[in-house]
């Protein structure tokens, strides 16, 4: 039988509206993993964030985090395959955003530790305030007083949170840079928009292909709901959109399965493995 790697998005796909994996979904996936299913996540979240919301589910494969900017050990968070900006690239992004009066959350590695730098003394958009307020106690959060400090260490990810109209000029200004990967979409269950910028090599698709090759798999099957899942769907042998996915994602998918609230991914996989006589 072909050796298959199954990769699922988290928010809107595996997670419910409470940003948790329902117990029945976790139980079903854990049972399949124990039978040998090769399963992992591909998420825009960091390991720290994903580790909290996936409590109860324990795939042993590396997790794809930060939209593919790195792989990490699911249990320890140890990082591999990190895709950084060059020094000139990150300065270019910061210069262009500064000209528009936009300031990012800047994700980097400083002295071996993950950091999320942000300017302390600015009038932030409520969406960014929400992000920061709901992560109080996160040791990565690092307020700084000047723009140069946003680029400490090695930078691998910029996130801009604002209204769509405010972010559109920046999106238009950087989209043609040959060395960037952009995700521009409305935050799930929120009003604000996020513009996320990573290295061209940092996509869920490229990370999944590296993991597929490393594991010696013959096939890749993907699950998702949002625009940042489209590159992953493009390289997968099969792709499935949950019923609550964006129309563009459904159109690109091999098929449409049950919603995230219904445990669509777990139900689909249970049915498949039952047909194959593995359960």
Short mmCIF file of C-alpha atoms in Angstrom, two decimals:
data_model
loop_
_atom_site.label_atom_id
_atom_site.label_comp_id
_atom_site.label_asym_id
_atom_site.label_seq_id
_atom_site.Cartn_x
_atom_site.Cartn_y
_atom_site.Cartn_z
CA UNK A 1 0.00 0.00 0.00
CA UNK A 2 1.18 3.58 -0.65
CA UNK A 3 2.65 5.30 2.37
CA UNK A 4 0.50 8.39 2.99
CA UNK A 5 1.11 11.55 5.00
CA UNK A 6 -2.04 13.29 6.27
CA UNK A 7 -1.71 17.02 7.05
CA UNK A 8 -4.48 19.14 8.54
CA UNK A 9 -4.90 22.82 9.24
CA UNK A 10 -6.01 23.71 12.79
CA UNK A 11 -8.22 26.83 13.07
CA UNK A 12 -11.49 26.36 11.23
CA UNK A 13 -10.56 22.81 10.26
CA UNK A 14 -9.75 20.69 13.31
CA UNK A 15 -10.51 23.27 15.99
CA UNK A 16 -14.06 24.28 16.90
CA UNK A 17 -15.26 27.83 17.59
CA UNK A 18 -13.86 27.62 21.12
CA UNK A 19 -10.40 27.04 19.60
CA UNK A 20 -10.25 23.51 20.96
CA UNK A 21 -10.22 20.03 19.46
CA UNK A 22 -13.47 18.31 20.44
CA UNK A 23 -12.93 15.21 22.57
CA UNK A 24 -14.53 12.90 19.99
CA UNK A 25 -12.18 14.23 17.31
CA UNK A 26 -9.12 13.77 19.50
CA UNK A 27 -10.19 10.24 20.46
CA UNK A 28 -10.75 9.22 16.84
CA UNK A 29 -7.48 10.68 15.57
CA UNK A 30 -5.47 9.23 18.47
CA UNK A 31 -6.93 5.80 17.70
CA UNK A 32 -5.88 6.10 14.06
CA UNK A 33 -2.41 7.37 14.99
CA UNK A 34 -1.99 4.35 17.27
CA UNK A 35 -2.80 2.15 14.24
CA UNK A 36 0.02 3.75 12.28
CA UNK A 37 -1.62 6.73 10.51
CA UNK A 38 0.99 9.38 9.67
CA UNK A 39 -0.76 12.58 10.72
CA UNK A 40 0.33 16.08 11.63
CA UNK A 41 -0.73 19.75 11.66
CA UNK A 42 0.10 22.65 9.39
CA UNK A 43 -0.86 25.91 11.05
CA UNK A 44 -0.19 29.63 11.11
CA UNK A 45 0.08 29.30 14.89
CA UNK A 46 3.34 28.99 16.78
CA UNK A 47 4.19 25.78 18.61
CA UNK A 48 3.37 27.53 21.89
CA UNK A 49 -0.12 28.41 20.73
CA UNK A 50 -0.78 25.12 18.92
CA UNK A 51 0.42 23.15 21.94
CA UNK A 52 -2.35 24.71 24.05
CA UNK A 53 -5.25 24.31 21.62
CA UNK A 54 -4.41 20.73 20.63
CA UNK A 55 -4.39 19.38 24.17
CA UNK A 56 -5.54 15.76 24.10
CA UNK A 57 -4.20 15.05 20.62
CA UNK A 58 -0.67 13.79 20.33
CA UNK A 59 0.74 13.16 16.84
CA UNK A 60 4.37 12.10 17.05
CA UNK A 61 5.40 13.62 13.72
CA UNK A 62 6.91 17.11 13.47
CA UNK A 63 4.38 19.93 13.39
CA UNK A 64 4.37 22.54 10.62
CA UNK A 65 4.01 25.94 12.32
CA UNK A 66 4.07 29.62 11.38
CA UNK A 67 2.60 28.77 7.96
CA UNK A 68 5.64 26.63 7.18
CA UNK A 69 8.39 28.93 8.47
CA UNK A 70 9.56 26.05 10.65
CA UNK A 71 8.95 22.46 11.70
CA UNK A 72 9.06 21.58 15.37
CA UNK A 73 8.86 18.62 17.71
CA UNK A 74 5.26 18.43 18.91
CA UNK A 75 6.19 17.46 22.45
CA UNK A 76 9.16 19.72 23.14
CA UNK A 77 8.81 22.54 20.62
CA UNK A 78 12.38 22.00 19.42
CA UNK A 79 12.69 23.79 16.07
CA UNK A 80 14.02 22.55 12.73
CA UNK A 81 13.85 23.75 9.11
CA UNK A 82 13.70 27.43 10.03
CA UNK A 83 13.26 29.83 7.10
CA UNK A 84 14.59 33.28 7.97
CA UNK A 85 14.59 36.57 6.09
CA UNK A 86 17.95 37.99 5.15
CA UNK A 87 18.96 41.19 6.91
CA UNK A 88 18.22 43.30 3.82
CA UNK A 89 14.87 41.61 3.21
CA UNK A 90 13.49 42.29 6.67
CA UNK A 91 14.69 45.89 6.53
CA UNK A 92 12.92 46.31 3.20
CA UNK A 93 9.62 45.10 4.68
CA UNK A 94 9.95 47.30 7.75
CA UNK A 95 10.83 50.34 5.64
CA UNK A 96 7.81 49.90 3.40
CA UNK A 97 5.44 49.37 6.32
CA UNK A 98 6.84 52.36 8.22
CA UNK A 99 6.16 54.59 5.21
CA UNK A 100 2.49 53.62 5.51
CA UNK A 101 2.35 54.07 9.27
CA UNK A 102 1.98 50.33 9.89
CA UNK A 103 3.93 48.43 12.51
CA UNK A 104 4.17 44.64 12.78
CA UNK A 105 4.42 41.88 15.24
CA UNK A 106 7.94 40.73 14.39
CA UNK A 107 8.71 37.08 15.11
CA UNK A 108 12.34 36.13 15.58
CA UNK A 109 14.87 33.93 17.31
CA UNK A 110 17.13 35.75 19.77
CA UNK A 111 19.81 33.81 21.65
CA UNK A 112 17.99 30.57 20.90
CA UNK A 113 14.59 31.73 22.12
CA UNK A 114 11.46 32.66 20.16
CA UNK A 115 10.43 36.29 20.50
CA UNK A 116 7.47 38.36 19.34
CA UNK A 117 8.61 41.98 19.20
CA UNK A 118 6.18 44.90 18.97
CA UNK A 119 6.46 48.65 19.51
CA UNK A 120 5.32 49.56 22.98
CA UNK A 121 4.40 53.24 22.68
CA UNK A 122 2.13 53.42 19.65
CA UNK A 123 -1.59 53.65 19.12
CA UNK A 124 -2.33 50.03 18.18
CA UNK A 125 -5.32 48.73 16.26
CA UNK A 126 -7.87 46.94 18.53
CA UNK A 127 -7.13 43.71 16.69
CA UNK A 128 -3.48 43.85 17.69
CA UNK A 129 -4.46 44.81 21.24
CA UNK A 130 -6.69 41.74 21.31
CA UNK A 131 -3.80 39.56 20.14
CA UNK A 132 -1.49 40.89 22.85
CA UNK A 133 -4.08 40.92 25.64
CA UNK A 134 -5.06 37.31 25.02
CA UNK A 135 -1.44 36.20 25.29
CA UNK A 136 -0.54 37.80 28.59
CA UNK A 137 1.99 35.53 30.28
CA UNK A 138 3.44 34.36 26.95
CA UNK A 139 7.18 34.69 27.48
CA UNK A 140 7.72 35.36 23.78
CA UNK A 141 5.95 38.74 23.92
CA UNK A 142 8.64 41.43 23.95
CA UNK A 143 7.58 45.09 23.82
CA UNK A 144 10.33 47.38 22.49
CA UNK A 145 10.74 51.15 22.38
CA UNK A 146 12.29 51.72 18.94
CA UNK A 147 11.91 50.27 15.45
CA UNK A 148 15.45 48.88 15.28
CA UNK A 149 14.64 46.57 18.17
CA UNK A 150 11.92 44.94 16.06
CA UNK A 151 14.68 43.28 14.05
CA UNK A 152 16.69 41.69 16.84
CA UNK A 153 18.09 38.22 16.27
CA UNK A 154 16.88 36.33 13.18
CA UNK A 155 13.47 37.30 11.81
CA UNK A 156 11.20 34.75 10.15
CA UNK A 157 7.67 36.22 10.26
CA UNK A 158 5.86 39.56 10.18
CA UNK A 159 2.20 39.96 11.08
CA UNK A 160 0.25 43.17 10.49
CA UNK A 161 -3.20 43.39 12.11
CA UNK A 162 -5.52 46.19 11.03
CA UNK A 163 -8.56 47.05 8.94
CA UNK A 164 -8.56 45.70 5.39
CA UNK A 165 -8.39 49.19 3.86
CA UNK A 166 -5.33 50.09 5.93
CA UNK A 167 -3.46 46.92 4.95
CA UNK A 168 -4.30 46.92 1.24
CA UNK A 169 -1.59 49.48 0.31
CA UNK A 170 1.09 47.43 2.04
CA UNK A 171 -0.12 44.23 0.42
CA UNK A 172 -0.02 45.94 -2.98
CA UNK A 173 3.46 47.31 -2.28
CA UNK A 174 5.11 44.03 -1.27
CA UNK A 175 3.21 41.39 -3.24
CA UNK A 176 5.59 41.54 -6.22
CA UNK A 177 8.75 41.06 -4.17
CA UNK A 178 10.13 37.73 -5.44
CA UNK A 179 11.32 36.56 -2.04
CA UNK A 180 8.11 36.84 0.00
CA UNK A 181 5.12 34.68 0.72
CA UNK A 182 1.95 36.56 1.67
CA UNK A 183 -1.27 35.56 3.40
CA UNK A 184 -3.88 38.34 3.50
CA UNK A 185 -7.23 37.40 4.97
CA UNK A 186 -9.79 38.22 7.63
CA UNK A 187 -9.13 36.71 11.02
CA UNK A 188 -11.39 33.76 11.75
CA UNK A 189 -14.38 34.82 13.94
CA UNK A 190 -13.03 38.43 14.13
CA UNK A 191 -13.51 41.65 12.12
CA UNK A 192 -9.87 42.61 11.61
CA UNK A 193 -7.60 41.50 8.78
CA UNK A 194 -4.13 39.97 9.03
CA UNK A 195 -1.33 40.41 6.52
CA UNK A 196 1.31 37.78 7.23
CA UNK A 197 4.68 37.89 5.49
CA UNK A 198 7.25 35.12 5.45
CA UNK A 199 10.10 33.99 3.23
CA UNK A 200 9.13 32.52 -0.13
CA UNK A 201 10.32 29.14 1.15
CA UNK A 202 8.05 29.35 4.21
CA UNK A 203 4.74 27.87 3.11
CA UNK A 204 2.69 24.98 4.38
CA UNK A 205 3.16 23.37 0.97
CA UNK A 206 6.96 23.43 0.95
CA UNK A 207 7.16 22.29 4.56
CA UNK A 208 4.74 19.41 3.93
CA UNK A 209 6.73 18.28 0.90
CA UNK A 210 9.96 18.31 2.91
CA UNK A 211 8.31 16.23 5.62
CA UNK A 212 6.78 13.87 3.05
CA UNK A 213 10.23 13.27 1.54
CA UNK A 214 11.86 12.85 4.94
CA UNK A 215 9.32 10.19 5.94
CA UNK A 216 9.55 8.39 2.60
CA UNK A 217 5.85 8.83 1.86
CA UNK A 218 4.32 8.26 -1.55
CA UNK A 219 1.21 10.41 -1.12
CA UNK A 220 0.11 13.59 0.64
CA UNK A 221 -3.48 14.22 1.75
CA UNK A 222 -4.39 17.68 3.05
CA UNK A 223 -7.30 19.27 4.95
CA UNK A 224 -8.07 22.96 5.30
CA UNK A 225 -10.49 25.87 5.20
CA UNK A 226 -8.66 29.13 4.44
CA UNK A 227 -6.59 30.91 1.81
CA UNK A 228 -3.27 29.92 3.39
CA UNK A 229 -4.23 26.28 2.77
CA UNK A 230 -4.42 26.71 -1.02
CA UNK A 231 -0.68 26.20 -1.68
CA UNK A 232 -0.86 23.01 0.40
CA UNK A 233 -3.86 21.83 -1.63
CA UNK A 234 -1.88 22.57 -4.77
CA UNK A 235 0.87 20.06 -3.94
CA UNK A 236 -1.31 17.39 -2.29
CA UNK A 237 -2.42 14.22 -4.05
CA UNK A 238 -5.82 14.68 -2.41
CA UNK A 239 -7.22 17.75 -0.66
CA UNK A 240 -10.40 18.13 1.37
CA UNK A 241 -12.12 21.32 2.45
CA UNK A 242 -14.39 21.34 5.47
CA UNK A 243 -17.93 22.49 4.72
CA UNK A 244 -17.32 25.80 6.53
CA UNK A 245 -14.32 26.59 4.29
CA UNK A 246 -14.08 29.63 2.03
CA UNK A 247 -15.64 29.13 -1.43
CA UNK A 248 -12.22 29.40 -3.13
CA UNK A 249 -10.89 26.59 -0.94
CA UNK A 250 -13.85 24.32 -1.65
CA UNK A 251 -13.44 24.93 -5.36
CA UNK A 252 -9.76 23.94 -5.23
CA UNK A 253 -10.37 20.78 -3.16
CA UNK A 254 -10.71 17.18 -4.25
CA UNK A 255 -13.84 17.02 -2.11
CA UNK A 256 -15.82 18.69 0.67
CA UNK A 257 -16.26 17.01 4.05
CA UNK A 258 -18.15 17.80 7.28
CA UNK A 259 -17.61 21.04 9.18
CA UNK A 260 -15.01 21.61 11.88
CA UNK A 261 -17.80 21.59 14.48
CA UNK A 262 -18.92 18.17 13.22
CA UNK A 263 -15.41 16.73 13.37
CA UNK A 264 -15.32 16.44 9.59
CA UNK A 265 -11.63 15.52 9.33
CA UNK A 266 -11.79 12.77 11.95
CA UNK A 267 -15.04 11.37 10.51
CA UNK A 268 -13.58 11.28 7.00
CA UNK A 269 -10.43 9.50 8.17
CA UNK A 270 -12.32 6.98 10.31
CA UNK A 271 -14.51 6.07 7.35
CA UNK A 272 -11.51 5.76 5.05
CA UNK A 273 -9.56 3.53 7.40
CA UNK A 274 -12.62 1.38 8.06
CA UNK A 275 -13.04 0.84 4.31
CA UNK A 276 -9.39 -0.17 4.09
CA UNK A 277 -9.90 -2.69 6.91
CA UNK A 278 -7.42 -1.02 9.26
CA UNK A 279 -10.02 -0.58 12.04
#
